[in-house]
Amino acid sequence: MATIDVSFFLWGVAGLLIVAVAAVALGRSAAASNLVYTATFVLSAAMLVMLGLHLISAPGTVLKTTLPIGLPWIGASFKLDSLSALFLGVVNFGGAMASLYGLGYGRHEEAPHRVLPFFAAFLACMNLVVLADDAFAFLLSWEFMSLASWALVVSHHRSQASLRAGFIYLVMASFGTLSLLLAFGLLAGPAGGYGFDTIRDMPHGPMVVAIVFVLMLLGAGSKAGLVPLHVWLPLAHPAAPSHVSALMSGVMTKVAIYGFIRVVFDLLGEPAWWSSAVLIMLGGITAALGILYALMETDLKRLLACSTIENIGVIFVSLGLALAFRSGGMGLAAALAFTAALFHILNHSVFKSLLFFGAGAVINATGERDMEKLGGLIHRMPYTSFAFLIGCVAISALPPLNGFVSEWLTFQAILQSPELPQWGLKIIVPAVGGLLALSAALAAACFVRAFGITFLGRARSDVAAKAGEVDRFSLLAMFVLAALCLAAGILPGFVIDGLAPVTHAFVGGSLPSQAHLPWLTIAPIAETRSSYNGLLVFLFIAIAGWGAAFAVHNFASRRVRRSAAWDCGFPDPRPQTQYSASSFAQPVRRVFGSLVFRARETVDMPPPGDLRAARLTIEVRDLAWDWIYTPISVGIAFAAVRLNRLQFLTIRQYLSLVFLALVTLLLVLALWT
Amino acid sequence: MTSLSFDIAHLLAGGLVLVSFMMLYQDRLSALINVYALHALVLTLSVAWQAQVQHAPHLYVTAAIALGFKAVVIPLVLHRIVRRLGIHRDIETVVGIGPTMLAGMGLVALSMVVILRITPEADPLAREDLSFALSVLLLGLLVMVTRRNAVSQVIGFMSLENGLILAATGARGMPLVVEISVAFSIVIAFIVIGIFLFRIRERFDTVDVGALDSFRGERR
């Protein structure tokens, strides 16, 4: 077999870009949608297959190439190492699935010419980000990735909400890229070595390391959705078409995390211990807040986007733990935490895509995103609801699905924290563990709510009552993802072994090989300490569930009784009397909301005799807006009004300004010691 | 370099700064133009001396250009313009002479401090030359800022350019091409500004730039 080269993947990227250009040429023609999604599917799948072949035929090899494009005399260099390979897999798998889903979903798109070119370009840029091996190529692809996704966010440009989401996204993305630009500028140093190899070999002072760490946290964190940089995410991700939302939530946030891992774990050297503490705390806060936001949402896609914030938090906690263990010289624990992070990255990209596809199917069938208007879809869309249920169980971290394994690994890593040398971390990590446990429980509640309100009960609107099952392509994409959730949950040992080269390269340790353990058990540290067997749990659940169903069906009374549902003694046939999404969230809102969201409920009860309806108004505020973004925007507006005067000076005043600036600079030079 | 040649270079560059101060002091346009001609003459001497000291014959060309254009042609043209515009008796400073002179002294002190501090290892001739050149440049800017008439702003600009030439000739090995291109760009700027002067005059009956401001509806 011929050896596989990075250039193959670059050809794939070039192919995607050609597809993007071709999509522009195809314009609004009817065949455009099918052609483009088929092409992107084939290209992504081909890259995925070649990546698989490369990993099987030549594991551990690092491929490099330099293209004579980009900066003159420097070119753009690309590299495929174990970490890039992992993320290349995530990107292309997500891309292939989104394309497959798009084959069906894209037919309902009202403005395909606004989506198709950017979809292909978006995939191409994400591929380039994970392959880039110098700061220039990385930043350029990163920025193009942002722009392409921005174009997708505003593809439904007639809605005011989309435009606002797009604007906020663009501002946050530029801010993030600015941070990355500064970070790479500092890393390259005065000599300007922008190749990743040069940066890696160069010693960095502690001050530079600290600043670069903070800048990466801002740059990659704003793209990934770390609190308090998350505000754009619940707006922008749902505004795009659903398969693009899946890509943005499931894949692009992972590309952001890739950037973070690449710099902090690879290029930066050894950050100080407090940086891991910052990472762990921010991750914990992000996880808890993200899922609380999700619980407050009644818009299905916004709920999913908010839950992405939670999962990003979980991943960042694991990354922080890996950093802490690595600097503490605990190779095995670091490998455990890093494996947990990578495993959760894989898992989240799979089940978040699945859930967004499901949400897209619901939107296609009903045209409705508001859960309060859905309900009862399990009868009309049985396959979609089954796949969505699998996704919900997986993201709620219930065994035997994949979400459980990665969160379990995270908690195993947290349990290693008493052996850390720093007292600060010894105290912080268990506290954050508590936060994670809370957010895991809330996530389960959130997805019980999402599934229950959307698919169970009675239809709350006519469109929900008349919904029909979606097309085969969409179902196929969802079922592939659902099967993968189950497979990764039952056979986690293989995934962990597959991640071993990455952990070995980046935290200097790897978990013991899991594949040889009997009965597909995984025991990350030692079997005496903790072990988990997905297969046994699955078999137990399957046998118990089947047994119970068998018993109920065969031994219980066969008489079927139909009667009115219990509704507090008031027989009201309307579906609005059902438990609603807001009422499900009320207990959580009462407990956490007054603190975290300044939630306020106002009851407007008309006096006796007045015939108008009573109203319950709920006001939920995002404190990140109130405390951070509103003051910033007010400040900018104020400064803009003040500085506007500079536009209307006389010639002599302009000259004086230049003159004063020159004299001031000279004064600074003269007084500088 | 002998100490005599150093002293003469020093004297000529210092003379240029002194003439810049004279320029600040003038409040009538014709007198200002005459002082500008003197400024160019001192520059010519200074550049010629540098050519002599550095054994750089191409600097003589620079000196000739300075003498021909700046000391003769441009002042003559400016005189004509001023006479045709009928503004040769205008008094047109914005800030009083006293504060302007004080500010000029401050600027010279500043440029001395800056240059002498940042170039301790440089060739002493170039070093002194640079600090004088910076002074001339800043004083030229000061002339531009403190005058309200467009013609005197042009003169301030030209004297600023003289400072640049002084700096350029002080540094060894400055190629002639650079000087010529600088000179040409200045001439072009001069032509453009001259054309604009007449356009402004046609439209507003004055070359007082304050008229432009009042045309835009600004308060004076």
Tab-separated table of C-alpha atoms in Angstrom, chain B:
chain	number	residue	atom	x	y	z
B	1	MET	CA	37.937	64.617	11.426
B	2	THR	CA	39.677	67.720	12.594
B	3	SER	CA	38.088	69.725	15.337
B	4	LEU	CA	37.861	72.777	13.072
B	5	SER	CA	35.731	71.045	10.468
B	6	PHE	CA	33.583	69.651	13.238
B	7	ASP	CA	33.136	73.115	14.714
B	8	ILE	CA	32.186	74.620	11.363
B	9	ALA	CA	29.625	71.883	10.719
B	10	HIS	CA	28.304	72.503	14.188
B	11	LEU	CA	28.156	76.239	13.543
B	12	LEU	CA	26.265	75.871	10.286
B	13	ALA	CA	23.740	73.404	11.705
B	14	GLY	CA	23.283	75.644	14.739
B	15	GLY	CA	22.822	78.542	12.346
B	16	LEU	CA	19.983	76.679	10.695
B	17	VAL	CA	18.260	76.313	14.058
B	18	LEU	CA	18.793	80.005	14.696
B	19	VAL	CA	17.210	80.916	11.353
B	20	SER	CA	14.294	78.684	12.249
B	21	PHE	CA	13.822	80.795	15.344
B	22	MET	CA	13.934	83.906	13.183
B	23	MET	CA	11.150	82.356	11.148
B	24	LEU	CA	9.089	81.934	14.281
B	25	TYR	CA	9.638	85.582	15.082
B	26	GLN	CA	8.412	86.993	11.769
B	27	ASP	CA	4.827	88.111	11.649
B	28	ARG	CA	4.663	89.427	8.086
B	29	LEU	CA	4.600	87.181	5.069
B	30	SER	CA	7.268	88.906	2.927
B	31	ALA	CA	9.678	88.905	5.815
B	32	LEU	CA	8.886	85.246	6.445
B	33	ILE	CA	9.715	84.381	2.857
B	34	ASN	CA	12.997	86.254	3.061
B	35	VAL	CA	13.927	84.384	6.205
B	36	TYR	CA	13.017	81.151	4.464
B	37	ALA	CA	15.450	82.047	1.675
B	38	LEU	CA	18.108	82.622	4.323
B	39	HIS	CA	17.208	79.275	5.864
B	40	ALA	CA	17.783	77.566	2.522
B	41	LEU	CA	21.049	79.425	2.082
B	42	VAL	CA	22.357	78.238	5.447
B	43	LEU	CA	21.249	74.736	4.528
B	44	THR	CA	23.201	75.012	1.290
B	45	LEU	CA	26.329	76.033	3.157
B	46	SER	CA	25.887	73.248	5.646
B	47	VAL	CA	25.403	70.616	2.971
B	48	ALA	CA	28.362	71.909	0.996
B	49	TRP	CA	30.515	71.746	4.097
B	50	GLN	CA	29.402	68.197	4.700
B	51	ALA	CA	30.351	67.387	1.106
B	52	GLN	CA	33.759	68.879	1.716
B	53	VAL	CA	34.281	67.072	5.014
B	54	GLN	CA	32.907	63.710	3.979
B	55	HIS	CA	34.606	63.844	0.548
B	56	ALA	CA	31.214	63.116	-0.956
B	57	PRO	CA	30.962	64.993	-4.246
B	58	HIS	CA	27.319	64.051	-4.788
B	59	LEU	CA	26.402	66.196	-1.800
B	60	TYR	CA	27.488	69.209	-3.855
B	61	VAL	CA	24.589	68.369	-6.163
B	62	THR	CA	22.269	68.429	-3.181
B	63	ALA	CA	23.707	71.750	-2.147
B	64	ALA	CA	23.213	73.099	-5.646
B	65	ILE	CA	19.615	71.945	-5.690
B	66	ALA	CA	19.045	73.563	-2.319
B	67	LEU	CA	20.610	76.805	-3.473
B	68	GLY	CA	18.826	76.919	-6.822
B	69	PHE	CA	15.397	75.793	-5.817
B	70	LYS	CA	14.974	76.653	-2.221
B	71	ALA	CA	17.019	79.787	-1.841
B	72	VAL	CA	16.117	81.391	-5.174
B	73	VAL	CA	13.239	79.908	-7.144
B	74	ILE	CA	10.766	79.086	-4.406
B	75	PRO	CA	11.138	82.374	-2.505
B	76	LEU	CA	10.703	84.292	-5.764
B	77	VAL	CA	7.587	82.329	-6.638
B	78	LEU	CA	6.211	82.746	-3.159
B	79	HIS	CA	6.841	86.473	-3.296
B	80	ARG	CA	4.920	86.619	-6.555
B	81	ILE	CA	2.043	84.659	-5.111
B	82	VAL	CA	1.885	86.846	-2.044
B	83	ARG	CA	1.971	89.979	-4.123
B	84	ARG	CA	-0.712	88.716	-6.483
B	85	LEU	CA	-2.854	87.722	-3.570
B	86	GLY	CA	-2.185	91.072	-1.982
B	87	ILE	CA	-1.498	89.689	1.441
B	88	HIS	CA	2.136	90.740	1.855
B	89	ARG	CA	1.348	93.025	4.749
B	90	ASP	CA	-0.885	90.612	6.649
B	91	ILE	CA	-0.178	89.952	10.294
B	92	GLU	CA	-1.141	86.430	10.816
B	93	THR	CA	0.144	84.628	13.856
B	94	VAL	CA	-2.365	82.791	16.020
B	95	VAL	CA	-0.302	82.463	19.151
B	96	GLY	CA	1.720	85.368	20.474
B	97	ILE	CA	5.398	85.621	19.546
B	98	GLY	CA	6.619	85.240	23.128
B	99	PRO	CA	4.941	81.908	23.911
B	100	THR	CA	5.899	80.610	20.479
B	101	MET	CA	9.560	81.384	21.068
B	102	LEU	CA	9.404	79.754	24.490
B	103	ALA	CA	7.788	76.666	22.995
B	104	GLY	CA	10.507	76.630	20.319
B	105	MET	CA	13.211	76.646	22.961
B	106	GLY	CA	11.483	73.807	24.736
B	107	LEU	CA	11.398	71.820	21.498
B	108	VAL	CA	15.100	72.383	20.826
B	109	ALA	CA	15.907	71.248	24.351
B	110	LEU	CA	13.701	68.209	23.890
B	111	SER	CA	15.331	67.179	20.635
B	112	MET	CA	18.798	67.609	22.140
B	113	VAL	CA	17.901	65.439	25.103
B	114	VAL	CA	16.309	62.772	22.954
B	115	ILE	CA	19.034	62.482	20.343
B	116	LEU	CA	21.955	62.749	22.710
B	117	ARG	CA	20.456	60.093	24.949
B	118	ILE	CA	19.611	57.543	22.331
B	119	THR	CA	22.777	57.769	20.229
B	120	PRO	CA	25.692	57.633	22.652
B	121	GLU	CA	27.839	55.490	20.352
B	122	ALA	CA	27.178	57.338	17.104
B	123	ASP	CA	29.661	59.468	15.201
B	124	PRO	CA	29.716	62.833	17.040
B	125	LEU	CA	29.224	64.815	13.836
B	126	ALA	CA	26.167	62.814	12.851
B	127	ARG	CA	24.911	63.001	16.391
B	128	GLU	CA	25.026	66.773	16.667
B	129	ASP	CA	23.702	67.037	13.175
B	130	LEU	CA	20.739	64.823	13.956
B	131	SER	CA	19.780	66.743	17.049
B	132	PHE	CA	19.914	70.046	15.144
B	133	ALA	CA	17.950	68.496	12.305
B	134	LEU	CA	15.269	67.313	14.683
B	135	SER	CA	15.096	70.807	16.176
B	136	VAL	CA	14.648	72.341	12.738
B	137	LEU	CA	11.967	69.801	11.939
B	138	LEU	CA	10.029	70.477	15.125
B	139	LEU	CA	10.341	74.225	14.684
B	140	GLY	CA	8.999	73.873	11.142
B	141	LEU	CA	6.010	72.004	12.526
B	142	LEU	CA	5.588	74.700	15.135
B	143	VAL	CA	5.483	77.321	12.369
B	144	MET	CA	2.787	75.324	10.616
B	145	VAL	CA	0.742	75.024	13.771
B	146	THR	CA	0.976	78.629	14.916
B	147	ARG	CA	0.146	80.291	11.569
B	148	ARG	CA	-3.254	80.746	10.140
B	149	ASN	CA	-2.304	81.657	6.568
B	150	ALA	CA	-1.911	78.852	4.051
B	151	VAL	CA	1.206	80.431	2.531
B	152	SER	CA	3.022	80.481	5.835
B	153	GLN	CA	1.986	76.912	6.453
B	154	VAL	CA	3.658	76.042	3.160
B	155	ILE	CA	6.795	77.804	4.333
B	156	GLY	CA	6.705	75.925	7.613
B	157	PHE	CA	6.459	72.716	5.641
B	158	MET	CA	9.412	73.629	3.434
B	159	SER	CA	11.573	74.475	6.432
B	160	LEU	CA	10.614	71.151	7.956
B	161	GLU	CA	11.917	69.538	4.796
B	162	ASN	CA	15.163	71.452	5.164
B	163	GLY	CA	15.540	69.764	8.507
B	164	LEU	CA	15.142	66.408	6.796
B	165	ILE	CA	17.852	67.256	4.282
B	166	LEU	CA	20.152	68.296	7.099
B	167	ALA	CA	19.601	64.967	8.818
B	168	ALA	CA	20.131	63.082	5.582
B	169	THR	CA	23.411	64.762	4.734
B	170	GLY	CA	24.717	64.321	8.261
B	171	ALA	CA	24.503	60.563	7.914
B	172	ARG	CA	27.316	59.139	5.813
B	173	GLY	CA	26.544	57.275	2.650
B	174	MET	CA	23.072	58.593	2.005
B	175	PRO	CA	22.581	57.927	-1.695
B	176	LEU	CA	21.835	60.818	-3.998
B	177	VAL	CA	18.742	59.081	-5.324
B	178	VAL	CA	17.074	59.374	-1.961
B	179	GLU	CA	17.844	63.067	-1.699
B	180	ILE	CA	16.664	63.784	-5.188
B	181	SER	CA	13.463	61.887	-4.660
B	182	VAL	CA	12.859	63.765	-1.425
B	183	ALA	CA	13.530	67.037	-3.213
B	184	PHE	CA	11.172	66.141	-6.029
B	185	SER	CA	8.393	65.108	-3.725
B	186	ILE	CA	8.754	68.425	-1.951
B	187	VAL	CA	8.585	70.302	-5.242
B	188	ILE	CA	5.471	68.391	-6.201
B	189	ALA	CA	3.931	69.065	-2.824
B	190	PHE	CA	4.796	72.703	-3.313
B	191	ILE	CA	3.104	72.768	-6.717
B	192	VAL	CA	0.027	71.032	-5.440
B	193	ILE	CA	-0.241	73.302	-2.454
B	194	GLY	CA	0.323	76.302	-4.720
B	195	ILE	CA	-2.519	75.252	-6.974
B	196	PHE	CA	-4.722	74.735	-3.992
B	197	LEU	CA	-3.837	78.150	-2.693
B	198	PHE	CA	-5.213	79.725	-5.827
B	199	ARG	CA	-8.269	77.544	-5.798
B	200	ILE	CA	-8.970	78.475	-2.211
B	201	ARG	CA	-8.386	82.106	-3.067
B	202	GLU	CA	-10.729	81.956	-6.049
B	203	ARG	CA	-13.491	80.552	-3.986
B	204	PHE	CA	-13.165	82.369	-0.706
B	205	ASP	CA	-11.290	85.561	-1.563
B	206	THR	CA	-8.706	84.755	1.083
B	207	VAL	CA	-6.031	82.211	1.900
B	208	ASP	CA	-6.777	82.425	5.580
B	209	VAL	CA	-7.609	78.789	6.414
B	210	GLY	CA	-10.041	80.081	8.992
B	211	ALA	CA	-12.317	80.911	6.057
B	212	LEU	CA	-12.481	77.219	5.240
B	213	ASP	CA	-13.557	76.502	8.776
B	214	SER	CA	-16.275	79.113	8.739
B	215	PHE	CA	-17.410	77.743	5.388
B	216	ARG	CA	-17.877	74.365	7.034
B	217	GLY	CA	-20.016	76.040	9.651
B	218	GLU	CA	-17.465	75.870	12.450
B	219	ARG	CA	-17.153	78.486	15.108
B	220	ARG	CA	-13.960	80.531	14.935
